[in-house]
Coordinates of C-alpha atoms and ligand atoms in Angstrom, one line a residue:
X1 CA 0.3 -35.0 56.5
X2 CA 3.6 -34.4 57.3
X3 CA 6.7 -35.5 54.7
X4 CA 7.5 -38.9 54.6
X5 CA 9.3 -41.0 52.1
X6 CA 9.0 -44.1 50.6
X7 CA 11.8 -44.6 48.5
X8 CA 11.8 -47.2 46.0
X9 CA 15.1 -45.8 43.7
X10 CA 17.1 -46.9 46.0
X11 CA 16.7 -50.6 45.7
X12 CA 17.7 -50.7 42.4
X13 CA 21.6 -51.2 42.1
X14 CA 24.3 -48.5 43.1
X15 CA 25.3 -47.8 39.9
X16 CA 22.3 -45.9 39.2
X17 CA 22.4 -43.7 41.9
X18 CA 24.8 -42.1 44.8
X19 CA 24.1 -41.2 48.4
X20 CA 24.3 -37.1 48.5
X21 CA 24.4 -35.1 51.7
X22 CA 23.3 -31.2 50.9
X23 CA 25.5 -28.2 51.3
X24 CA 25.5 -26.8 55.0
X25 CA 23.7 -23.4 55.1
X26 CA 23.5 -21.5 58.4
X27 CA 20.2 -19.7 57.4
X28 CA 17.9 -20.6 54.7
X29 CA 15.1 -18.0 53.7
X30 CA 11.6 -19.3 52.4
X31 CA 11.2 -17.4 49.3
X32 CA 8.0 -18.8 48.0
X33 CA 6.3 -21.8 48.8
X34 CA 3.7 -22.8 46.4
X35 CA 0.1 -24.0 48.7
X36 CA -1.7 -25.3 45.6
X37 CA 1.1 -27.9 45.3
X38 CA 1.4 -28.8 48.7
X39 CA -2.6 -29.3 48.9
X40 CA -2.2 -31.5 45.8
X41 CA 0.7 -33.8 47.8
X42 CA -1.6 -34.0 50.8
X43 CA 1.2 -31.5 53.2
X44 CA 0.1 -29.2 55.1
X45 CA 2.6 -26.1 55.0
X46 CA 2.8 -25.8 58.4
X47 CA 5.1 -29.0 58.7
X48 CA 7.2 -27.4 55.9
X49 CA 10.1 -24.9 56.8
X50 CA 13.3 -23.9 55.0
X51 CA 15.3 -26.1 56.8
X52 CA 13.5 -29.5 56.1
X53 CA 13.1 -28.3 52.3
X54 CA 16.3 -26.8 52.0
X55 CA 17.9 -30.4 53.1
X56 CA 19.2 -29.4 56.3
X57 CA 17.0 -31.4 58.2
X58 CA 16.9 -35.0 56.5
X59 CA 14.5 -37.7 57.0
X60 CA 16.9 -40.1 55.2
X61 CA 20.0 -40.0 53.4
X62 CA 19.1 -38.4 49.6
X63 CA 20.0 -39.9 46.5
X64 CA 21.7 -37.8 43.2
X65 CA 20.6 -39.9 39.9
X66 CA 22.9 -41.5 37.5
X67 CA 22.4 -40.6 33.6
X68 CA 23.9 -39.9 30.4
X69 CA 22.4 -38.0 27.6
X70 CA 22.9 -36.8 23.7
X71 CA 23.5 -32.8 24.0
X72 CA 23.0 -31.2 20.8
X73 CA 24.2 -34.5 19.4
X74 CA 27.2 -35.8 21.3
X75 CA 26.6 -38.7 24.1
X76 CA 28.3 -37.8 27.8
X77 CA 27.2 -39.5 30.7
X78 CA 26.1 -37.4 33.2
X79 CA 24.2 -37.4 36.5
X80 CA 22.1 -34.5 38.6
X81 CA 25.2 -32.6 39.1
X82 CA 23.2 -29.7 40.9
X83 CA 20.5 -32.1 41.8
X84 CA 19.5 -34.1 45.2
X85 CA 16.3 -36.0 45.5
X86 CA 15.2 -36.1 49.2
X87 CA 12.9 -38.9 48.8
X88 CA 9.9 -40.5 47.3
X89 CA 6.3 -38.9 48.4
X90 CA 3.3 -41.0 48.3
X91 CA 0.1 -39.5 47.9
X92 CA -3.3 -41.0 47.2
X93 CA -1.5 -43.8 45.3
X94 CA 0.4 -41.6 43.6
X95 CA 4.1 -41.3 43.9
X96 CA 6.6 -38.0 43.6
X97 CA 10.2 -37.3 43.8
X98 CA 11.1 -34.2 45.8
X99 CA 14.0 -33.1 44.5
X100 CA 16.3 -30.2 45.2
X101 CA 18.3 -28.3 42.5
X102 CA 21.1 -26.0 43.8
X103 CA 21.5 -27.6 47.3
X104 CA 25.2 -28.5 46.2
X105 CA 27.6 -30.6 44.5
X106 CA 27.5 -34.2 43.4
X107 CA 30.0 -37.3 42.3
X108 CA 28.2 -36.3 39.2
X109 CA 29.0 -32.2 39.5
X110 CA 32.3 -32.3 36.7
X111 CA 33.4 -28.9 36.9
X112 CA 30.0 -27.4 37.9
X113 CA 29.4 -25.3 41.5
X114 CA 26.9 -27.1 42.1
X115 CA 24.7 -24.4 43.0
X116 CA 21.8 -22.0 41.4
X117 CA 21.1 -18.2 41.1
X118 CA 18.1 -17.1 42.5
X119 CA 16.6 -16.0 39.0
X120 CA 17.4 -19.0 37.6
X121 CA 15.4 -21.0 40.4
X122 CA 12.6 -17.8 40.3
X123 CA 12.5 -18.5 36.2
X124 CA 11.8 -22.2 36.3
X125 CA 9.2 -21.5 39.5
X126 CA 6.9 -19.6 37.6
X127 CA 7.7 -21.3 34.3
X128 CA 6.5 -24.3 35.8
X129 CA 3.7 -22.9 37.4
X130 CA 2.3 -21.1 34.0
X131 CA 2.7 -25.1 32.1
X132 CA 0.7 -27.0 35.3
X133 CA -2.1 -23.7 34.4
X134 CA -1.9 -24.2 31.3
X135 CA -2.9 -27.7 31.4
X136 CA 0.4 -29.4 29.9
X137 CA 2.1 -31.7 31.8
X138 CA 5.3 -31.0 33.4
X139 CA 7.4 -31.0 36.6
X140 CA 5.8 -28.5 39.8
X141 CA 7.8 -26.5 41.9
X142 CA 7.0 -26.9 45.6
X143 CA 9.5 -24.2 46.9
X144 CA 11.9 -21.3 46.0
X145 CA 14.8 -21.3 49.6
X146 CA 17.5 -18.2 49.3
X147 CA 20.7 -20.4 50.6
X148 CA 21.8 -16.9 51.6
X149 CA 24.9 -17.4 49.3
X150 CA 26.4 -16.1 46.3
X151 CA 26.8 -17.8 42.7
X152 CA 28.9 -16.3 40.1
X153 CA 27.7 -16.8 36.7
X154 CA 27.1 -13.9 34.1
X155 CA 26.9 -11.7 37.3
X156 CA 27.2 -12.2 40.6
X157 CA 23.3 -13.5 42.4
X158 CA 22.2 -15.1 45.3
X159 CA 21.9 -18.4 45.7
X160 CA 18.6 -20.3 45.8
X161 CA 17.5 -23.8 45.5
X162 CA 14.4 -25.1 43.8
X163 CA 12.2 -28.0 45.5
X164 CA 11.0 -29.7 42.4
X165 CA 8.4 -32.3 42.3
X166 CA 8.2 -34.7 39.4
X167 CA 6.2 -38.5 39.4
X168 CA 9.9 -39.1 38.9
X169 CA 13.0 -37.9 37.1
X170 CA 13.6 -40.7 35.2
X171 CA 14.4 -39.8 31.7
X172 CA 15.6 -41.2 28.0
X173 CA 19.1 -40.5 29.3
X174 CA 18.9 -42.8 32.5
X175 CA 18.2 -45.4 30.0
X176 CA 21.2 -44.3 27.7
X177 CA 23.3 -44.5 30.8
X178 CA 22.3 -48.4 32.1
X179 CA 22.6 -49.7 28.9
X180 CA 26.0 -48.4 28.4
X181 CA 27.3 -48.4 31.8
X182 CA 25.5 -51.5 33.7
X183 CA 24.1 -52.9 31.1
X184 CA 23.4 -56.6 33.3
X185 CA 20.7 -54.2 35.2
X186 CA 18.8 -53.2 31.9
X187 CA 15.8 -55.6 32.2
X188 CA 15.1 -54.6 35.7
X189 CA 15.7 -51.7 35.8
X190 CA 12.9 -51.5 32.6
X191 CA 10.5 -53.6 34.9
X192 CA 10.9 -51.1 37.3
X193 CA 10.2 -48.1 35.2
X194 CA 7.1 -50.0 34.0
X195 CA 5.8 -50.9 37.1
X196 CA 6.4 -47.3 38.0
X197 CA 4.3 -45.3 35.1
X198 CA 3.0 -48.1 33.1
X199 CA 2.0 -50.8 35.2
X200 CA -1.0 -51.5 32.9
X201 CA 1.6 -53.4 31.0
X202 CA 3.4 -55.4 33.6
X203 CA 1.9 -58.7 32.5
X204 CA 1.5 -58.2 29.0
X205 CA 3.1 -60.1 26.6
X206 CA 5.9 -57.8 24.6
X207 CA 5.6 -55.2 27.3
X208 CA 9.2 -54.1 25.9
X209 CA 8.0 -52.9 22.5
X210 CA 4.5 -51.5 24.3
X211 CA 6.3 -49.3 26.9
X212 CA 8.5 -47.8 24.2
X213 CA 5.2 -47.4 22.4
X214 CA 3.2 -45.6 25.5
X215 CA 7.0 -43.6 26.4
X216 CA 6.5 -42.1 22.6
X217 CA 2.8 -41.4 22.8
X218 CA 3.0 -39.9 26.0
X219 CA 5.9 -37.3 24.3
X220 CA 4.0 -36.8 21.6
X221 CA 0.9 -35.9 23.8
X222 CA 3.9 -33.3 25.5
X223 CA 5.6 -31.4 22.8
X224 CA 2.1 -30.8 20.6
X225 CA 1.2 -29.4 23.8
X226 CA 4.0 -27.0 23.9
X227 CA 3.4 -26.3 20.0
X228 CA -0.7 -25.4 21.4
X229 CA 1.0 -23.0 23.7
X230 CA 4.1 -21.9 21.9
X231 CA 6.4 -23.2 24.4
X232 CA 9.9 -23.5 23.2
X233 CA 11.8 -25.8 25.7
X234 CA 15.6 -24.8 24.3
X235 CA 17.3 -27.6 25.4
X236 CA 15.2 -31.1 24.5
X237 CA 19.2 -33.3 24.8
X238 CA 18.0 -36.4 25.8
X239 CA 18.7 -36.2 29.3
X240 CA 16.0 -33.6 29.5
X241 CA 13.4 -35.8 28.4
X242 CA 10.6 -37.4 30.7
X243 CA 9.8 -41.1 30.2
X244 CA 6.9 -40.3 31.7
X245 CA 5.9 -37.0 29.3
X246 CA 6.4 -34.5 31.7
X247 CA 8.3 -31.0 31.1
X248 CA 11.1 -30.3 33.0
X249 CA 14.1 -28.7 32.9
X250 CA 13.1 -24.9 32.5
X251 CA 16.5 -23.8 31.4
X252 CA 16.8 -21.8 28.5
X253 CA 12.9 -22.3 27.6
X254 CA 10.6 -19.0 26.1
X255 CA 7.6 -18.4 24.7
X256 CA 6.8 -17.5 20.8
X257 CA 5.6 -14.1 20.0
X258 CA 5.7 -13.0 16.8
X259 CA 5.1 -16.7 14.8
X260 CA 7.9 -18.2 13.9
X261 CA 8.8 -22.0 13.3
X262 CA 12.7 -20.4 13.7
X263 CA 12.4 -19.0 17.1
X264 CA 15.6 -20.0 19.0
X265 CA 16.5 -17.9 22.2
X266 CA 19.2 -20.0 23.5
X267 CA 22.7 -18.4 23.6
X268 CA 24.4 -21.7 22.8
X269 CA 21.8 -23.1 19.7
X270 CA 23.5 -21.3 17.7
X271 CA 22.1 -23.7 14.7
X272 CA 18.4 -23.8 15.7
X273 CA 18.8 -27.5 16.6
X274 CA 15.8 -26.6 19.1
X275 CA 13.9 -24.1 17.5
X276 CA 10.0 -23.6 17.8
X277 CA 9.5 -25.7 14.6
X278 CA 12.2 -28.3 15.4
X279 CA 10.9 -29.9 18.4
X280 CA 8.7 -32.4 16.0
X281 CA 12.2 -33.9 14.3
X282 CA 14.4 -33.8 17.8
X283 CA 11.5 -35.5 19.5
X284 CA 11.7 -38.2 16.8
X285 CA 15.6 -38.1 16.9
X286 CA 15.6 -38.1 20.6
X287 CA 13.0 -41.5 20.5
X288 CA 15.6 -43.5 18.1
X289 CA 18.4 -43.0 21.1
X290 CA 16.0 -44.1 23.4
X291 CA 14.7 -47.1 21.2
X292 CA 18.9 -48.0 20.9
X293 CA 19.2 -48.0 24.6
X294 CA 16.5 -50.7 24.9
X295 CA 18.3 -52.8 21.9
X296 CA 19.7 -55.4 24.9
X297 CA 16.5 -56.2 25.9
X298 CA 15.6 -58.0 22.8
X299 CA 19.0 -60.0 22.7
X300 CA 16.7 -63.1 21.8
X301 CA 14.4 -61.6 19.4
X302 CA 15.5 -59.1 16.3
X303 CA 12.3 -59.8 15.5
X304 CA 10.6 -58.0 18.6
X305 CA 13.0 -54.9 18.2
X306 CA 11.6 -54.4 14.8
X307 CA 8.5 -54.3 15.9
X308 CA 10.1 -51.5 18.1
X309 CA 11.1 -49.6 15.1
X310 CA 8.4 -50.6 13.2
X311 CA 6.5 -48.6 16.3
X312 CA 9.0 -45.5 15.6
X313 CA 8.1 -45.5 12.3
X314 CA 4.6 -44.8 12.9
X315 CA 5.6 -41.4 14.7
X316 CA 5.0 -38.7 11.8
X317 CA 1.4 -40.1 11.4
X318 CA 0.6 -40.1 15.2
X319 CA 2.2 -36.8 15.9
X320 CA 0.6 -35.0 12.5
X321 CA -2.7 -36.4 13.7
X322 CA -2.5 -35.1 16.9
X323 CA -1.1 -31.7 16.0
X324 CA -4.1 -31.3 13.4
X325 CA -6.5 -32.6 16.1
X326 CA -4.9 -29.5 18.1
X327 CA -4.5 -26.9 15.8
X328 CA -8.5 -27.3 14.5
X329 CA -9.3 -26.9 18.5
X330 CA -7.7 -23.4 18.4
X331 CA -9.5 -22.6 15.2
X332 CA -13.0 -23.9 17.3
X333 CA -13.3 -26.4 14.4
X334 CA -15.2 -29.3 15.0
X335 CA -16.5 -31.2 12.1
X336 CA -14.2 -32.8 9.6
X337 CA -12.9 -31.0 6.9
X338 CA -11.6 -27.7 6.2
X339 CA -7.8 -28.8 5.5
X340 CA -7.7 -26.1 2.7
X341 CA -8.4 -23.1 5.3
X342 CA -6.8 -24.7 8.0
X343 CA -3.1 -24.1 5.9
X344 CA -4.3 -21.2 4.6
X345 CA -4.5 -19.7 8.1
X346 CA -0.7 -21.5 9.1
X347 CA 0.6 -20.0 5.9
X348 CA -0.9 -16.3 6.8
X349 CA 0.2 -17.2 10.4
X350 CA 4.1 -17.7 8.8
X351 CA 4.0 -14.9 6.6
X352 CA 2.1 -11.9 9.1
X353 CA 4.5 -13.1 11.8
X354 CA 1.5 -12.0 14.3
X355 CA 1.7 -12.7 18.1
X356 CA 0.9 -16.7 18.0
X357 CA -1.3 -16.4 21.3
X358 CA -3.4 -13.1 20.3
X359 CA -4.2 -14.4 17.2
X360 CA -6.2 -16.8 18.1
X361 CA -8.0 -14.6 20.5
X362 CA -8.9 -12.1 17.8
X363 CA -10.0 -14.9 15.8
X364 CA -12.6 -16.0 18.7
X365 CA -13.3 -12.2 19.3
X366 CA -12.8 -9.9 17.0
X367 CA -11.5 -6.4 18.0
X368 CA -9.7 -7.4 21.0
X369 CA -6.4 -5.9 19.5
X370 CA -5.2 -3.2 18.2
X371 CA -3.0 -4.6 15.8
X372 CA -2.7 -3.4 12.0
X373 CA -2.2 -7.3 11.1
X374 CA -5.7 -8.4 11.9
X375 CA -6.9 -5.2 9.7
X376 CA -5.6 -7.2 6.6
X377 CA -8.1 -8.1 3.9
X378 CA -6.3 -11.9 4.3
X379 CA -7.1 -12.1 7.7
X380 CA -10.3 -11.0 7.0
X381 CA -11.2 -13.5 4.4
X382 CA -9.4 -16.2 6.6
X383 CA -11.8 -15.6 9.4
X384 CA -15.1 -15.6 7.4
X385 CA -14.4 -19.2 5.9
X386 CA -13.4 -20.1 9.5
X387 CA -16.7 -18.7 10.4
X388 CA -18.3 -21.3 8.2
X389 CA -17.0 -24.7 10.1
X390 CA -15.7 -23.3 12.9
X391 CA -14.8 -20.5 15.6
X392 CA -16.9 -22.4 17.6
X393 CA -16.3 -20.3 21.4
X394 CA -16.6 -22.8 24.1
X395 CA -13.3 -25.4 22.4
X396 CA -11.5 -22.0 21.7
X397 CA -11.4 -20.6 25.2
X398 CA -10.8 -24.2 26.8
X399 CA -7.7 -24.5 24.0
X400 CA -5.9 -20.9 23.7
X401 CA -4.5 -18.9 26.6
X402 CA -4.9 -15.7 27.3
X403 CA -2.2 -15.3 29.2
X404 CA 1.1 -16.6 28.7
X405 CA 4.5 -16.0 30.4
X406 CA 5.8 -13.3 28.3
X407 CA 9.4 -13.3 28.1
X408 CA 9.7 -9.4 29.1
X409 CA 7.6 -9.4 32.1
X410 CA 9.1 -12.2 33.3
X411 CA 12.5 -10.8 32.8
X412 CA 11.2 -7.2 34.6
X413 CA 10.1 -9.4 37.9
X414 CA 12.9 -11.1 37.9
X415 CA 15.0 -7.5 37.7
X416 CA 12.8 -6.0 40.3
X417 CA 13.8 -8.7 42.9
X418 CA 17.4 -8.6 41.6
X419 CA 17.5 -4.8 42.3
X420 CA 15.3 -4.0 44.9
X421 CA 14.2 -7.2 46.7
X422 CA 10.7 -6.6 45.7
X423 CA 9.4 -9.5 44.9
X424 CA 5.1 -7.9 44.4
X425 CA 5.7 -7.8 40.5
X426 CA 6.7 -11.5 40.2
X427 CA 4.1 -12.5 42.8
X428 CA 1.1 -9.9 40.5
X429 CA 2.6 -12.3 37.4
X430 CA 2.0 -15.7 39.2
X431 CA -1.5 -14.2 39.9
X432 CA -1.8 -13.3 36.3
X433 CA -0.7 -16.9 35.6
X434 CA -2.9 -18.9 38.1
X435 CA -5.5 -18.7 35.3
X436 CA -4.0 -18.5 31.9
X437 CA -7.5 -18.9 30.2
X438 CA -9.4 -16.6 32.1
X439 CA -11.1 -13.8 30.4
X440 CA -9.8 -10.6 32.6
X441 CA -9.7 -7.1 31.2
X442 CA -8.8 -7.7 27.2
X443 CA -6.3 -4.3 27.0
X444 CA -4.8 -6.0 30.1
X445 CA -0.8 -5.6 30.1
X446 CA -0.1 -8.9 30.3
X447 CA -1.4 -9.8 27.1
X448 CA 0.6 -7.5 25.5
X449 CA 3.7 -9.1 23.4
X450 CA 7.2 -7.5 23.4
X451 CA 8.6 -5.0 20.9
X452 CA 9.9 -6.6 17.7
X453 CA 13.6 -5.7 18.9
X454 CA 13.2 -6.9 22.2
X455 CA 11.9 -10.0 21.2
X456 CA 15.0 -10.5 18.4
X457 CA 17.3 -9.5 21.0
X458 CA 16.2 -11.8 23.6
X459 CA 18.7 -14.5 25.1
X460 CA 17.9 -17.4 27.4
X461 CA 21.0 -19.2 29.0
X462 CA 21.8 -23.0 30.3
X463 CA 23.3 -24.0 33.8
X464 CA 22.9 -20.3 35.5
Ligands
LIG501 P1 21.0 -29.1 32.0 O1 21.5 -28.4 30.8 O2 20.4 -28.2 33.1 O3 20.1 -30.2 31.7 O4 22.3 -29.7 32.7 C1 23.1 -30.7 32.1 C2 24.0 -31.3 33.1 O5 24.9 -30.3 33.7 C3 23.3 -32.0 34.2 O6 24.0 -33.2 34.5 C4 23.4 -31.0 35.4 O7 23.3 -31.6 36.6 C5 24.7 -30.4 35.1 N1 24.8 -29.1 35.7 C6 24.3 -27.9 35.3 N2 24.6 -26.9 36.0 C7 25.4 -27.3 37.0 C8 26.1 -26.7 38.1 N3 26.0 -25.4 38.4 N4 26.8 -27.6 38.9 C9 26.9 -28.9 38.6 N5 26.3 -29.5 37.6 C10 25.6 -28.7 36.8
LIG502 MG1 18.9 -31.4 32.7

């Protein structure tokens, strides 16, 4: 099937959106173009070329999105200001944005270029690609399109855009931004949203107070997926997060070697607001901005929005049950039971500092590593009273990767294309990556986690 779009964005009002044209570029290079995705949206690559997905050929005019967000606290109202969706992709009832990031500026740009480096775009590709392997649910990357520019940021790159797919980019923030700046189109622009990811509530009685209730869930589902993982997103302002509980936004994001609830890699959280361990309590924080924004809805009934809150309140107990759900799959536990061993392990798993994702491997398989950690009489004696309840193989190997995307290899791809326009390392990485829980060679490379000093050394940057 060739692209076509159905878009339904644009009939809400023209506050929420703005009619973009993308930047004008004489030759635009396919990088990468991902077939798994395009089998998945029912195209066949063969209608898909670089000028069609790098916006110079347009089947109708595309759209950049209205929002606002909290970053690291403060409220701005922002927009896609590097951002351009082309239109809305229906597939086996199933609808997608395809978006492009880096294809220019916006009304919403500020003082930004507009534009993206091609490691940036390369980063978030194969970020995205290890989360959809990895079973979690975020935004896909359809293609990576050298513009054939330059960008200047920390150095001087090419340019690139990124053709992003999401089942929409619709976020906390776009609610933050129509209730403060078109407030009249609140209810429905809500309908629509609802209609759009939940329409099992369309008809329901209080569908207000169950939509923020399936919006919260459906987060919840997300970021105890990225603590399964050890995903650290680095930038969860609210404008980066989902209504619909998918991860986007691969920005500043890494992955957690040596354990710790601390881990921050972002140059500019300089206070840890979006450390490893924090992501429970922003989540939380995040879901009381988004509960504000829908305040106008209940205009008529107080009484409704406390049931609202009443819904937020219930947030540690559904997010601690679903984390311990989680964390007694990676220990292969199945029965009930078994809190006492199950700290002991997080409490040895604090204090060892031992590479999260191997750990749980050695656990399942003992001798797999090298490592004078797992030699220790503790982890010893935590792994026979595992033995006891649980360690059972078949959840273990369906629950904990293998392979993740190690921040080091990912940054020596990225360098090898940088220098030498040799893209075959980050290519033998996606391969790596196509099947995270695979069991391959266990001394394999990949598996291996950075030195200590590279990993307290590493930095991950916003907006390059
Ligand atoms: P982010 O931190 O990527 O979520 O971006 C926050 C805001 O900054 C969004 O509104 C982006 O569209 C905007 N932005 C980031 N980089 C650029 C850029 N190079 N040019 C224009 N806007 C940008
Ligand atoms: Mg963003």
């Amino acid at each position: 099937m060739p692209l076509s779009f159905d878009t339904t964005y644009k009939d809400l009002d023209s506050k929420l959106y703005s009619g973009v044209k993308p930047k004008d570029i004489d030759n635009p290079e396919m990088l990468l173009l991902n077939e798994e995705l395009c089998d998945d949206l029912g195209l066949h690559k063969e209608d898909l070329n670089s000028r069609i997905l790098s916006g110079q050929e347009l089947l109708e005019e595309p759209i950049a999105q209205a929002y606002a967000g909290h970053q690291f606290g403060r409220y701005t109202v922002l927009g896609d200001g590097r951002a351009m969706i082309l239109g809305e992709h229906v597939h086996d009832g199933s609808r997608y944005d395809i978006q492009l990031k880096g294809s220019g500026r916006t009304p919403y740009s500020r003082r930004g270029d507009g534009n993206a480096t091609v490691s940036s775009v390369l980063r978030e590709y194969i970020y995205s690609y290890a989360m959809q392997n990895l079973s979690v649910k975020t935004s896909r990357s359809l293609a990576v399109i050298e513009t054939g520019g330059s960008v200047r940021r920390r150095r001087i790159e090419p340019g690139a855009i990124l053709v992003r797919v999401m089942r929409s980019h619709i976020r906390y923030g776009t609610f933050q931004y129509v209730a403060s700046q078109a407030p009249e189109e609140l209810e429905e622009f809500t309908d629509y949203v609802i209609d759009r990811h939940y329409p099992h509530l369309n008809d329901k009685d209080g569908k207000y107070v169950d939509f923020f209730g399936e919006v919260m869930r459906s987060s919840i589902d997300m970021v105890v997926d990225w603590m399964r993982v050890g995903f650290i997103h680095g930038v969860m302002n609210t404008d980066n997060m989902s209504i619909d509980g998918e991860t986007f936004d691969y920005g500043p994001c890494a992955f957690v070697n040596y354990y710790d609830e601390d881990a921050v890699f972002s140059s500019v959280d300089k206070r840890g607001r979006y450390s490893f361990g924090n992501q429970k309590p922003i989540l939380k924080w995040n879901l009381g901005r988004f509960a504000e924004s829908l305040n106008p809805l209940f205009q008529e009934s107080s009484h409704a929005f406390a049931e609202l809150e009443a819904k937020l309140d219930d947030f540690e107990e559904i997010f601690d049950a679903k984390y311990d759900s989680m964390m007694r799959k990676k220990l292969g536990i199945k029965s009930d039971g078994g809190e006492e061993i199950v700290n002991e392990f997080l409490d040895w798993l604090r204090e060892s500092r031992a590479d999260y994702t191997n750990t749980f491997l050695e656990l399942e398989t003992p001798g797999c590593f090298d490592d004078p950690v797992y030699s220790s009489e503790d982890f010893k004696h935590i792994r026979n009273e595992l033995a006891g309840i649980g360690l059972d193989k078949k959840v273990m190997k369906k629950t904990n990767p293998r392979y993740i995307p190690r921040n080091y290899l990912i940054e020596e791809a990225l360098n090898e294309y940088l220098e030498k326009g040799d893209l075959s390392k980050f290519e033998e990485l996606l391969n790596v990556l196509k099947d995270p829980y695979g069991s391959k060679d266990p001394n394999s490379q990949f598996q291996q986690p950075p030195s200590e000093e590279f990993d307290s050394e590493y930095t991950t940057y916003c907006n390059t």
